[in-house]
mmCIF file of C-alpha atoms in Angstrom:
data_model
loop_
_atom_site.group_PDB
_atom_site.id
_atom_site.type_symbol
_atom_site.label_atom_id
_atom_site.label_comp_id
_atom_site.label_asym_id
_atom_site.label_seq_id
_atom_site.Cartn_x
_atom_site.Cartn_y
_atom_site.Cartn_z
ATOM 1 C CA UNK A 1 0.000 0.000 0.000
ATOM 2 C CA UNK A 2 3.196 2.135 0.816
ATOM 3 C CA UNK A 3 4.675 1.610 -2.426
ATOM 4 C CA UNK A 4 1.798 2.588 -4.402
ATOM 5 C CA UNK A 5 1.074 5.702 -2.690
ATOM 6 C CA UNK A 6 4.658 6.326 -3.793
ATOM 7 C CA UNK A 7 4.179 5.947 -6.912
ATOM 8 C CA UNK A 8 0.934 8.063 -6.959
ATOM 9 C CA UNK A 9 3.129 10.032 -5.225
ATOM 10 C CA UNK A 10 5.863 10.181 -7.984
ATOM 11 C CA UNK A 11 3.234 10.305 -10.518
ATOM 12 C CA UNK A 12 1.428 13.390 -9.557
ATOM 13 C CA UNK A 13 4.857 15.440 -9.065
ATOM 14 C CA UNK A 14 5.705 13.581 -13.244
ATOM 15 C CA UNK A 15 2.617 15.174 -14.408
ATOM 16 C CA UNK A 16 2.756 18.758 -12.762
ATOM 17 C CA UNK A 17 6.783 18.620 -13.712
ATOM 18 C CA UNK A 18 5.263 18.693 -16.956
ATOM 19 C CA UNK A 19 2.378 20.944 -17.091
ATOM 20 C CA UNK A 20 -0.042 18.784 -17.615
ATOM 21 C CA UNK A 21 -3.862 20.156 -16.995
ATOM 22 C CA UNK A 22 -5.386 20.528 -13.370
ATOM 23 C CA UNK A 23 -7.945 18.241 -12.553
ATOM 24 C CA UNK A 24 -11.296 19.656 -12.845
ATOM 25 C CA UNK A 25 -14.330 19.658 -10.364
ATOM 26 C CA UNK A 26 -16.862 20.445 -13.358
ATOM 27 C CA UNK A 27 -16.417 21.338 -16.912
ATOM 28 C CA UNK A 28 -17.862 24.958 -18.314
ATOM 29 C CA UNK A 29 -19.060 25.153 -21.995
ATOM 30 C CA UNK A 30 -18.487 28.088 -24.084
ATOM 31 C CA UNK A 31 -19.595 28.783 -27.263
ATOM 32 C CA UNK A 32 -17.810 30.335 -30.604
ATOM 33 C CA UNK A 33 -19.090 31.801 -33.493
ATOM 34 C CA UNK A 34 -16.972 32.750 -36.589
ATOM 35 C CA UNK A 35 -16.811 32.039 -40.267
ATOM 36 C CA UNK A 36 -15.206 28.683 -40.962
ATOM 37 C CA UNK A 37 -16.115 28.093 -44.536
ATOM 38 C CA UNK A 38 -16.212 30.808 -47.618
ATOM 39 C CA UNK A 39 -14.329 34.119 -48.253
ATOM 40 C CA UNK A 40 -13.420 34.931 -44.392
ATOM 41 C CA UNK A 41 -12.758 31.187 -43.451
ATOM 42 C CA UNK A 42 -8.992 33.074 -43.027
ATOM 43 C CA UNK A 43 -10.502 34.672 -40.577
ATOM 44 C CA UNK A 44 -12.584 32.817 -38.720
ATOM 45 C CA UNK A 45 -9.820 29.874 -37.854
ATOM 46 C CA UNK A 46 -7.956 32.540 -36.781
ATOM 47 C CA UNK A 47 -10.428 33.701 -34.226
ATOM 48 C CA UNK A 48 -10.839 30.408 -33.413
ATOM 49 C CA UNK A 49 -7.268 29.328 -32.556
ATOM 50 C CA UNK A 50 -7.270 32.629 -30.525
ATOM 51 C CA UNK A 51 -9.998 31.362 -28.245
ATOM 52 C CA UNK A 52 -8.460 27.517 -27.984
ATOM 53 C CA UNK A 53 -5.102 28.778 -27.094
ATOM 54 C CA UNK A 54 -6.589 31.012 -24.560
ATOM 55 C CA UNK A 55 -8.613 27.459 -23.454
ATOM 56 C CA UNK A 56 -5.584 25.609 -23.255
ATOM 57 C CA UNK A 57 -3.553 28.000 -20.984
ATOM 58 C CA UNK A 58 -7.066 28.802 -18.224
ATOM 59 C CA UNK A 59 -7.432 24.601 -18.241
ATOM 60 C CA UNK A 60 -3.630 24.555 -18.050
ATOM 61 C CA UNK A 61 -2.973 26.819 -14.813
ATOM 62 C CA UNK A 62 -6.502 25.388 -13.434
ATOM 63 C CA UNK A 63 -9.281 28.240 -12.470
ATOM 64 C CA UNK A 64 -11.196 28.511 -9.309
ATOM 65 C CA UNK A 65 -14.440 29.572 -9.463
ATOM 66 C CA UNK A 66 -16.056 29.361 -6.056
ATOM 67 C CA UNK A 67 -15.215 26.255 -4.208
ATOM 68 C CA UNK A 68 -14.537 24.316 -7.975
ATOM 69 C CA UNK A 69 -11.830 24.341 -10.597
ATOM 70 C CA UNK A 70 -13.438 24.475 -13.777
ATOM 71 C CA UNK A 71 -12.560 23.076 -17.100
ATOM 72 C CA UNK A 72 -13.149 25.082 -20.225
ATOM 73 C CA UNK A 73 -14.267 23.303 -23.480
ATOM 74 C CA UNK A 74 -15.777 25.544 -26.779
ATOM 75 C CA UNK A 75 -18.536 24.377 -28.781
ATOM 76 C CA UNK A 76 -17.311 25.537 -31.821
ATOM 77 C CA UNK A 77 -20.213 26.542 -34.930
ATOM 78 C CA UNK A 78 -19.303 28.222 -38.582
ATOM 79 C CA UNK A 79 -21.587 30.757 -38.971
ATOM 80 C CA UNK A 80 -20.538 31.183 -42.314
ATOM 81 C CA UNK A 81 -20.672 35.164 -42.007
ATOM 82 C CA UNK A 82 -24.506 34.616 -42.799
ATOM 83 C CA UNK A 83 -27.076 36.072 -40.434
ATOM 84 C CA UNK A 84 -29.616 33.457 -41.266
ATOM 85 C CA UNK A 85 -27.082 30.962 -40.925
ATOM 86 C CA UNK A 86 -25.436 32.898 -37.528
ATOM 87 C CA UNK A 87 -29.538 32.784 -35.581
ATOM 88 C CA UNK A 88 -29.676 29.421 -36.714
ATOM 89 C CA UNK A 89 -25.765 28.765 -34.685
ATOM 90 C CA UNK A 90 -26.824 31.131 -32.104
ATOM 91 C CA UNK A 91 -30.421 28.918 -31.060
ATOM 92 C CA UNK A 92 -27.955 26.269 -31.365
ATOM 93 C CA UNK A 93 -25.666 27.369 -28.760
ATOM 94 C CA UNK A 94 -28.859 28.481 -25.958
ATOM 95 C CA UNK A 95 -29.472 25.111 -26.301
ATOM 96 C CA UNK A 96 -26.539 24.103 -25.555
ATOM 97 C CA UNK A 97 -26.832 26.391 -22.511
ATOM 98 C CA UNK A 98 -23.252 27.868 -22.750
ATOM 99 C CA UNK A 99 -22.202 30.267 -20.159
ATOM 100 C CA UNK A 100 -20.571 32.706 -22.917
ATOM 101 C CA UNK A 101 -20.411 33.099 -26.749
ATOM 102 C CA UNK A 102 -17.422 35.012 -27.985
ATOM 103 C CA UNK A 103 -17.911 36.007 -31.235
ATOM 104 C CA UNK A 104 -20.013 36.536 -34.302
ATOM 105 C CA UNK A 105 -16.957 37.860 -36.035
ATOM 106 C CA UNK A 106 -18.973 39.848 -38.414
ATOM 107 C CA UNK A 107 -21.827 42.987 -37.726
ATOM 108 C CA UNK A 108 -24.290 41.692 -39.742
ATOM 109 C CA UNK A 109 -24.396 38.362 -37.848
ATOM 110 C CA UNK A 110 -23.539 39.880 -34.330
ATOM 111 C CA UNK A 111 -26.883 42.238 -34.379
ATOM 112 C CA UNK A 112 -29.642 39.752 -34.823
ATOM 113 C CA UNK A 113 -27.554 36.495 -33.207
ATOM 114 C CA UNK A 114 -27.668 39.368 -30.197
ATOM 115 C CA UNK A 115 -31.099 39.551 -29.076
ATOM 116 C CA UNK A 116 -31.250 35.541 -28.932
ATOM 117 C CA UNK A 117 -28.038 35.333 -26.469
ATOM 118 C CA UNK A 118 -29.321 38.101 -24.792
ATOM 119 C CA UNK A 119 -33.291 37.319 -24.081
ATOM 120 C CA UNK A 120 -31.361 33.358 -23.070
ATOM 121 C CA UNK A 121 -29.142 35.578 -20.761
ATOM 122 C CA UNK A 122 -25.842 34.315 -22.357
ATOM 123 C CA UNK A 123 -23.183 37.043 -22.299
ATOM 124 C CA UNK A 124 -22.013 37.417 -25.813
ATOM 125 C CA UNK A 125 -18.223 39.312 -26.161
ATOM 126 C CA UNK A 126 -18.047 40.285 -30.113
ATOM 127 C CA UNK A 127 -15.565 41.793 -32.092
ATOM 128 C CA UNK A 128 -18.419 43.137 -34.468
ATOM 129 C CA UNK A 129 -17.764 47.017 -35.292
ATOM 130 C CA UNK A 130 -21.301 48.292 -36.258
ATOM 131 C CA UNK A 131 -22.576 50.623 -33.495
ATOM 132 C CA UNK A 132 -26.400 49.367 -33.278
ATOM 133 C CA UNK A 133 -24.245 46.188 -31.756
ATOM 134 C CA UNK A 134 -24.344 47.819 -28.708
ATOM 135 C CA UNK A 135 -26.763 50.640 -28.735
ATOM 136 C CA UNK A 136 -29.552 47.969 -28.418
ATOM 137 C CA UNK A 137 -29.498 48.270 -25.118
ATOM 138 C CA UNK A 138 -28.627 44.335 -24.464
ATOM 139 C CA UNK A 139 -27.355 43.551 -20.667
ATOM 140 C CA UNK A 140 -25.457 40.639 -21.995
ATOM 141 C CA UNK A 141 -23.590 42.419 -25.371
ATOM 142 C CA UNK A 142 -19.755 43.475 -25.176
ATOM 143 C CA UNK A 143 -17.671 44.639 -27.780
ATOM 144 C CA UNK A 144 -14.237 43.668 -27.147
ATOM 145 C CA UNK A 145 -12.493 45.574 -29.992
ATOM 146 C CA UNK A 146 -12.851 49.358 -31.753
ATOM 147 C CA UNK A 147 -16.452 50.386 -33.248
ATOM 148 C CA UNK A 148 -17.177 51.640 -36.627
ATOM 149 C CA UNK A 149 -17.049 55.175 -35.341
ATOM 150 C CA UNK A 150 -13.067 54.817 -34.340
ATOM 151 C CA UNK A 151 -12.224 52.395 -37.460
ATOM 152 C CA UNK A 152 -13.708 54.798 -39.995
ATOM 153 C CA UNK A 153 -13.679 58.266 -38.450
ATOM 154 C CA UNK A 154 -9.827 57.492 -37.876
ATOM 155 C CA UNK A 155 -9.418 56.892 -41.232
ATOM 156 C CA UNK A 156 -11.022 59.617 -42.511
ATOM 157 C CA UNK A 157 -8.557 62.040 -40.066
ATOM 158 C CA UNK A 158 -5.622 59.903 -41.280
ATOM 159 C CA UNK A 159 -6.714 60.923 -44.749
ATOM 160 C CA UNK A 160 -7.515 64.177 -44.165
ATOM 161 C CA UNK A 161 -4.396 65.618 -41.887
ATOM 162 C CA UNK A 162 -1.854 62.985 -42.976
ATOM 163 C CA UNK A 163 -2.715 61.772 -46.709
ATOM 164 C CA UNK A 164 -3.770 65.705 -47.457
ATOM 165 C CA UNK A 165 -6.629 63.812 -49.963
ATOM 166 C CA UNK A 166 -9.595 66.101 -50.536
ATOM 167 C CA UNK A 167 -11.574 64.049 -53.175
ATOM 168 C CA UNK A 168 -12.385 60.882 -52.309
ATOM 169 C CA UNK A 169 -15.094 57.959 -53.474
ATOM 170 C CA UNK A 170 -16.559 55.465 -51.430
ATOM 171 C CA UNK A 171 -17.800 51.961 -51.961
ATOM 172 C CA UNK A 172 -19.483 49.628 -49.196
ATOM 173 C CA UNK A 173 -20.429 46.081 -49.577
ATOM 174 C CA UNK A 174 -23.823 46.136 -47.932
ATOM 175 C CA UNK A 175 -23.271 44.509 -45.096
ATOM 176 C CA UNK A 176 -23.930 45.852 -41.845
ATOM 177 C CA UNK A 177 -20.308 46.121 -41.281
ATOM 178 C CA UNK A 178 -19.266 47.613 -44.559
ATOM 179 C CA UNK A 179 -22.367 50.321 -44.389
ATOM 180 C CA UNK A 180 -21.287 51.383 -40.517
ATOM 181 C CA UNK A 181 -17.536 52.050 -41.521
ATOM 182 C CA UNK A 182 -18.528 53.349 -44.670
ATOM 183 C CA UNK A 183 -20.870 55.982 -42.924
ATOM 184 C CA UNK A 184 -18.538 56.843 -40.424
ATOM 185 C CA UNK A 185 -15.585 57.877 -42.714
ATOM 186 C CA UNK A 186 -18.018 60.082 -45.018
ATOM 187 C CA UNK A 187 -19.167 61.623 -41.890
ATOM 188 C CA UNK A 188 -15.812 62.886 -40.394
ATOM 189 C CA UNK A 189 -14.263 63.044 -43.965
ATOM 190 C CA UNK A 190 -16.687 65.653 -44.813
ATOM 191 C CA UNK A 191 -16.204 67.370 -41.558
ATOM 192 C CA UNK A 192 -12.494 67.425 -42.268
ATOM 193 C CA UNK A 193 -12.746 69.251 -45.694
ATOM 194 C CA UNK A 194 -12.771 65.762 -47.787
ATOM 195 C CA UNK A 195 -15.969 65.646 -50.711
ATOM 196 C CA UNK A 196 -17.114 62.705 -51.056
ATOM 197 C CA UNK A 197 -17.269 62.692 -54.908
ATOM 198 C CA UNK A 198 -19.600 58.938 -55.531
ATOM 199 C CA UNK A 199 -20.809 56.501 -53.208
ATOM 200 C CA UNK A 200 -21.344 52.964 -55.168
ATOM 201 C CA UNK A 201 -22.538 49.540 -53.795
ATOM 202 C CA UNK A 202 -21.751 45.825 -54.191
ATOM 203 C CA UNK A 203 -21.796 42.873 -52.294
ATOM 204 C CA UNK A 204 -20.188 40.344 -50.382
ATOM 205 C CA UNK A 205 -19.846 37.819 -52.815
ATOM 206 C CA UNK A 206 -18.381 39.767 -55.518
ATOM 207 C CA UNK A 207 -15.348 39.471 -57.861
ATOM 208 C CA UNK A 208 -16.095 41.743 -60.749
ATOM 209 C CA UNK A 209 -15.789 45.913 -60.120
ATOM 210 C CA UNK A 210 -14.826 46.857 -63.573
ATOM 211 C CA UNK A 211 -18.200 48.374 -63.897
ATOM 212 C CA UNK A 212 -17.938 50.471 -60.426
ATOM 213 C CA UNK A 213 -14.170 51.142 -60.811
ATOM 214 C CA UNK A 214 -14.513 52.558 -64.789
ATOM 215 C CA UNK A 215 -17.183 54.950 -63.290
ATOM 216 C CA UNK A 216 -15.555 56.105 -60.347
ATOM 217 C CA UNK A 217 -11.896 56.497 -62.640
ATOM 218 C CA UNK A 218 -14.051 59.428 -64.669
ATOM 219 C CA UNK A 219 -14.804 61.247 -61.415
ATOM 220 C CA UNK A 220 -10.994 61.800 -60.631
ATOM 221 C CA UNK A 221 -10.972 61.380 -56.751
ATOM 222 C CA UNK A 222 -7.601 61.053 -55.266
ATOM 223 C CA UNK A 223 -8.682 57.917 -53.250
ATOM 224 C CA UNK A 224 -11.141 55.200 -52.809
ATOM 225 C CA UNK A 225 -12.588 53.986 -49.063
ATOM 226 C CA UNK A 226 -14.252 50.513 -49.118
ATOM 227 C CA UNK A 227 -16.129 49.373 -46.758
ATOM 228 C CA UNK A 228 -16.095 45.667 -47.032
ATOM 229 C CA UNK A 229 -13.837 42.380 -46.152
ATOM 230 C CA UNK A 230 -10.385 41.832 -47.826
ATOM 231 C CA UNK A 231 -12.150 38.914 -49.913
ATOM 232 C CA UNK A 232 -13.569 41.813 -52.243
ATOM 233 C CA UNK A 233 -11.107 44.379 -51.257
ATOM 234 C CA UNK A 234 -8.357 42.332 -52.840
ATOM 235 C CA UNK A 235 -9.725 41.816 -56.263
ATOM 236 C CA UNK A 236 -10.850 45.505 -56.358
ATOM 237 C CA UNK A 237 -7.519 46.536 -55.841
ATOM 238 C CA UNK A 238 -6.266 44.360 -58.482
ATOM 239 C CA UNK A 239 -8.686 45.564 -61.179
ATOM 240 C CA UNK A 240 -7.867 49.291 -59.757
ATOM 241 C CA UNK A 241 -4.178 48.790 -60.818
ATOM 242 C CA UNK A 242 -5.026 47.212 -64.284
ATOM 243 C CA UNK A 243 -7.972 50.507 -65.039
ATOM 244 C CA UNK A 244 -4.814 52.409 -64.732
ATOM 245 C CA UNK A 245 -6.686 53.993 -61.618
ATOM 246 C CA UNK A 246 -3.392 54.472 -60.202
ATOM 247 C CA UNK A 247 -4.941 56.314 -56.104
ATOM 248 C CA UNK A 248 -4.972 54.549 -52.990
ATOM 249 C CA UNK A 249 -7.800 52.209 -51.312
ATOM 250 C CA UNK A 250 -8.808 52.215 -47.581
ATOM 251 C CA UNK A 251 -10.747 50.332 -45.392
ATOM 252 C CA UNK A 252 -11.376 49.122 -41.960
ATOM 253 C CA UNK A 253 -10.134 46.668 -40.076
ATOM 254 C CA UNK A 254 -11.689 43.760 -42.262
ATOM 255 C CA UNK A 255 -9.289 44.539 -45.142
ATOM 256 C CA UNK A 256 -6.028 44.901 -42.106
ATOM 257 C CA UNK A 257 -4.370 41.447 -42.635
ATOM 258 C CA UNK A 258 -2.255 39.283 -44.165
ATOM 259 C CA UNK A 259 -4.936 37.634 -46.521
ATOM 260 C CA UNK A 260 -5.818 40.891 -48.307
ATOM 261 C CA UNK A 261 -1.771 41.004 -49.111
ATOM 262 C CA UNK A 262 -1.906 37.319 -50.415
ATOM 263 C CA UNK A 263 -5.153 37.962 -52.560
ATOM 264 C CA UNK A 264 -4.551 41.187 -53.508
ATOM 265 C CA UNK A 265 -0.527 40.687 -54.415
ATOM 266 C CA UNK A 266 1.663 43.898 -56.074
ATOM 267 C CA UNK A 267 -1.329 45.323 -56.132
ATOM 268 C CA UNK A 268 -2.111 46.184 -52.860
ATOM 269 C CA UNK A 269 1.618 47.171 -51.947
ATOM 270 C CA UNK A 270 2.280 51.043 -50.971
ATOM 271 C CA UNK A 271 -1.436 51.926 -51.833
ATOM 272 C CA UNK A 272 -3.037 50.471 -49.372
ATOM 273 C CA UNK A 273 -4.351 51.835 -46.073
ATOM 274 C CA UNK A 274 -6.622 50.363 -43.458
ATOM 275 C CA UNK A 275 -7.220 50.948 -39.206
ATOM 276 C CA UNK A 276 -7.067 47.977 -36.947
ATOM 277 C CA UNK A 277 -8.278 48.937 -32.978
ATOM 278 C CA UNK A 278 -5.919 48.928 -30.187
ATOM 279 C CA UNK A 279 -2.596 50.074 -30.316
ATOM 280 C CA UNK A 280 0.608 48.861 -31.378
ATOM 281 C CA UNK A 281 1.177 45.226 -30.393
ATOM 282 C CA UNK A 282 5.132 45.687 -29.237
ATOM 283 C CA UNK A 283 4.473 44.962 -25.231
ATOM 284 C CA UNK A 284 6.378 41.891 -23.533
ATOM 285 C CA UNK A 285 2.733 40.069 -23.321
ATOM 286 C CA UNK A 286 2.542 40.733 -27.384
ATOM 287 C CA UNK A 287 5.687 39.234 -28.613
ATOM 288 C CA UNK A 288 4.671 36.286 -25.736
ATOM 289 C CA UNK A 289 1.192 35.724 -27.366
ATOM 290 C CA UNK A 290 2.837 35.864 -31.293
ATOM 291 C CA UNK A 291 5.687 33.309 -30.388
ATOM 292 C CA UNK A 292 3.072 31.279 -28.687
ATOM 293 C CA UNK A 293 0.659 31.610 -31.555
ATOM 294 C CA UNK A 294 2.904 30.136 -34.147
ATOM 295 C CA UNK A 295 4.500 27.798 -32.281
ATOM 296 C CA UNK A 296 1.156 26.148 -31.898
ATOM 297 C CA UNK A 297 -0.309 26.939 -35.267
ATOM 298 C CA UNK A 298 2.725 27.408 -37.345
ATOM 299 C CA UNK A 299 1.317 30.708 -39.107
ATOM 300 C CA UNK A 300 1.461 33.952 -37.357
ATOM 301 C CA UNK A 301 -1.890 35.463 -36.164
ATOM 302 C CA UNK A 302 -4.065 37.681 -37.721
ATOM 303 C CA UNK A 303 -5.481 40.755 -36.227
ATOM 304 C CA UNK A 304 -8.716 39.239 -34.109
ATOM 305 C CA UNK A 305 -6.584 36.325 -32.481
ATOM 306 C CA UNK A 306 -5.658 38.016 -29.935
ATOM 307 C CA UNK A 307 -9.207 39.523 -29.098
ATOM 308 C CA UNK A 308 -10.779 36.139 -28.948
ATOM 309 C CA UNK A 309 -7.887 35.023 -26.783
ATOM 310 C CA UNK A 310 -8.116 38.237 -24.595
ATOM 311 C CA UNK A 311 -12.333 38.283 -24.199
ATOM 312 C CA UNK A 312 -12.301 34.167 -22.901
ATOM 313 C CA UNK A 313 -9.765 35.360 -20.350
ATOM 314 C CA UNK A 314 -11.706 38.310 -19.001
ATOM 315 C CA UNK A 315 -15.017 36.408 -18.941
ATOM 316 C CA UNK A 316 -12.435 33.263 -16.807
ATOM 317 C CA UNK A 317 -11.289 36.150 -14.811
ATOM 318 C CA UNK A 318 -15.199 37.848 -13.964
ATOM 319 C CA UNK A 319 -16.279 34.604 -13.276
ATOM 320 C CA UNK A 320 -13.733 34.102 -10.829
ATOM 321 C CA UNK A 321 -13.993 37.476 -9.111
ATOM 322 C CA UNK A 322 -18.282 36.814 -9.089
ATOM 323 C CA UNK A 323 -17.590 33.335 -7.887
ATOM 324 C CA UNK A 324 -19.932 32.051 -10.256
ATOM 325 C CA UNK A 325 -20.014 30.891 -13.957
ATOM 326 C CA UNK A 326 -23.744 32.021 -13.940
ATOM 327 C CA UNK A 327 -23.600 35.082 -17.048
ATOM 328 C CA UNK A 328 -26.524 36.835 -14.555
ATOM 329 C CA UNK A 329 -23.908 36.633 -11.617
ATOM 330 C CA UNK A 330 -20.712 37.453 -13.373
ATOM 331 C CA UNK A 331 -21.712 39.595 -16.293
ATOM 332 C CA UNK A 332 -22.194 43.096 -13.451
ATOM 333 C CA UNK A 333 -18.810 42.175 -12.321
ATOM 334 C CA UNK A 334 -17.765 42.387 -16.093
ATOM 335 C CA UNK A 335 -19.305 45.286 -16.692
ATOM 336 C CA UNK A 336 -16.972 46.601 -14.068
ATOM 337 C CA UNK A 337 -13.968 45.354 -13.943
ATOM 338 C CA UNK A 338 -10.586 46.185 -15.850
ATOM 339 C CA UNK A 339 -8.389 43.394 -17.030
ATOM 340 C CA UNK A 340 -5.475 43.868 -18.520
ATOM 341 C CA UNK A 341 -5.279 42.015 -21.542
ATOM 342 C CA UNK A 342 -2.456 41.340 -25.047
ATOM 343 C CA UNK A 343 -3.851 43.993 -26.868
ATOM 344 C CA UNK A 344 -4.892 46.845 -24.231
ATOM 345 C CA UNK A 345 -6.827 47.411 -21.347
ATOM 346 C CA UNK A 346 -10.512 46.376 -21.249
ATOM 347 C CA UNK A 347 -13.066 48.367 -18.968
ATOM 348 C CA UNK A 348 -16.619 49.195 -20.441
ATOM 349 C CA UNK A 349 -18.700 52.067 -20.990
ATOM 350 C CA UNK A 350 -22.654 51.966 -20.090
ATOM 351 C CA UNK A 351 -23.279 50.787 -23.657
ATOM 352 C CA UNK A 352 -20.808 47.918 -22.970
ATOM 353 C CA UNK A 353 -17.957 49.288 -25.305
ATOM 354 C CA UNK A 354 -14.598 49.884 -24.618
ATOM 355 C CA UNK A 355 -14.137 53.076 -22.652
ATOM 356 C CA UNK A 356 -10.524 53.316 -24.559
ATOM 357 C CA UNK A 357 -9.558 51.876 -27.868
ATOM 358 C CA UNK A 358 -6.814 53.462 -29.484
ATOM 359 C CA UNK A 359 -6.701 52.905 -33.777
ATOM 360 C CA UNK A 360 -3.844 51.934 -35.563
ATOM 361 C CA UNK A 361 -3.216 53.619 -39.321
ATOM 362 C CA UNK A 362 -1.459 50.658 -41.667
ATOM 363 C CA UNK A 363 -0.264 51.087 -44.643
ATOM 364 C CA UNK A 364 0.092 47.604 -46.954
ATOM 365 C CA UNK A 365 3.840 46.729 -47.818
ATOM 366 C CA UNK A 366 5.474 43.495 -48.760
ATOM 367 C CA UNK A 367 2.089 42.112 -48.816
ATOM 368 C CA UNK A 368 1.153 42.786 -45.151
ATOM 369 C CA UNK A 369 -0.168 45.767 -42.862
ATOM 370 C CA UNK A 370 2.800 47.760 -41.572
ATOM 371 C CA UNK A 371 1.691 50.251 -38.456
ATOM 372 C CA UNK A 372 1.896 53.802 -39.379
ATOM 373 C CA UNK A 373 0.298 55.817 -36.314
ATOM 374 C CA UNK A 374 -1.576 55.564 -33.352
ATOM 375 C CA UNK A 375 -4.814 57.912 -33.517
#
């Protein structure tokens, strides 16, 4: 009997020696929604390696939440950047009963998945931009990453003070993302002195702007602002360069990654400009999270990673300080709390945004985003 409690013994100090995962009193579902199939399947697996690596560390170190350590596991759904398809994921994860959802990834999916994890009182951290997100009024809605109103307004200054552009034409995809950011750079453009010569439309799906691009070339502007995904962005720019429409393109943060350079090629290099929110990623933490990142995944991150990653540790870290895994227990402790997370600080607002989120000007060379200011 000795010798085997030994070995227990032995055993136990084998398996902490080598990190492996606490023991845990009950496990804790959380869901995920992202697109993992279509254009922004990039995208999606990127958020959703964010969240897992954040899920492997938490189940690593063990968390204590009241008297238990929990164990984290994701229920993981492709919402396929559809809102049909995103209410259909989100009914799916109520049912589930899962005591967060971090994501949709995009606006249009975020606002009516919203009300469902709301009315099931599921907290629900998004990086969806769109405003209306959050103005809803929802008790159980975060947005862990910039709105529209910083991603496009902070373009617009960029191009205004810094670019010195004064004609420029805008495009949006339809979407409620691409409308918002499109909206909010005409609005602070036009306040800055910038006309806003055409606005033109097309949609997420798209591949052809020959039509849109010819029109816009006869109108002369020195610069056109999409507001869209890179998976449209990419082959405009393209066509742009072969029209001889030789001016840059801008966008928000869904053109501000690596897949827009490997789409777009040549094309996109130098001429390129897009915001991403928080500030520059160059803290001890940041260069901690990257090496992690792609050791694990071999590929370095792209931009929303590390916001998955951050929001499952602040929800671990409010459900610790409420003592409770209950969203209607540790969501007012959310709403109050700062964490200190990779990319910044994250304390709400009363509208459940961030109370500061910095934007980060990039311009495109060598076929990815390189930081060009903080505004």
């Amino acid at each position: 009997m000795q010798t085997t409690f030994r070995r227990l013994t032995l055993l136990g100090a084998i398996l902490a020696a080598h990190g492996v995962a606490h023991a845990a009193d009950r496990v804790v579902k959380v869901g995920f929604s992202s697109p993992l199939t279509g254009a922004q399947a990039a995208a999606g697996k990127d958020n959703e390696r964010g969240l897992r690596m954040a899920i492997d560390e938490l189940n690593q170190k063990g968390v204590t939440v009241g008297a238990d350590t929990v164990r984290f596991e994701a229920q993981v759904e492709d919402d396929q950047a559809d809102p049909k398809a995103g209410v259909t994921v989100a009914q799916k994860l109520v049912d589930a009963k899962v005591a967060a959802v971090f994501g949709p990834y995009n606006s249009g999916v975020a606002i009516p998945a919203s009300k469902l994890y709301n009315d099931a009182g599921i907290v629900m951290a998004t990086v969806g931009s769109n405003p209306k997100i959050t103005l809803q009024g929802f008790a159980n809605v975060y947005r862990v990453s910039a709105s529209d109103s910083q991603l496009g307004g902070k373009m617009a200054l960029y191009a205004a003070r810094e670019m010195k552009l004064k004609r420029v034409a805008l495009i949006d995809d339809r979407t409620a993302y691409g409308v918002g950011v499109a909206e909010e750079f005409a609005k602070v453009a036009k306040a800055n002195g910038i006309e806003v010569v055409s606005r033109d439309f097309t949609n997420d799906k798209a591949v052809d702007f020959n039509a849109i691009l010819t029109s816009i070339k006869g109108k002369k502007p020195d610069a056109i602002f999409y507001g869209g995904y890179f998976s449209q962005a990419a082959p405009m720019k393209r066509q742009m360069k072969s029209l001889g429409l030789d001016i840059p393109l801008m966008g928000g943060d869904a053109i501000c990654d690596t897949e827009m350079g490997k789409l777009g090629g040549d094309a996109v290099n130098g001429s390129t400009y897009c915001t991403q929110g928080g500030g520059l990623l160059k803290t001890n933490s940041a260069e901690t999270f990257v090496a992690n990142y792609e050791k694990r995944n071999n590929a370095k991150p792209m931009f929303y990673a590390v916001s998955f990653y951050d929001a499952m540790k602040l929800v671990a870290a409010a459900m610790s300080k409420a003592g409770s895994t209950e969203p209607a227990k540790y969501g007012p402790m959310l709403a109050q709390m700062s964490y200190k997370g990779v990319a910044g600080t994250y304390e709400f607002d009363s509208n459940h945004d961030l109370k500061s989120s910095p934007v980060t000007i990039f311009q495109f060379k060598a076929g990815r985003p390189e930081p060009l200011a903080n505004y």
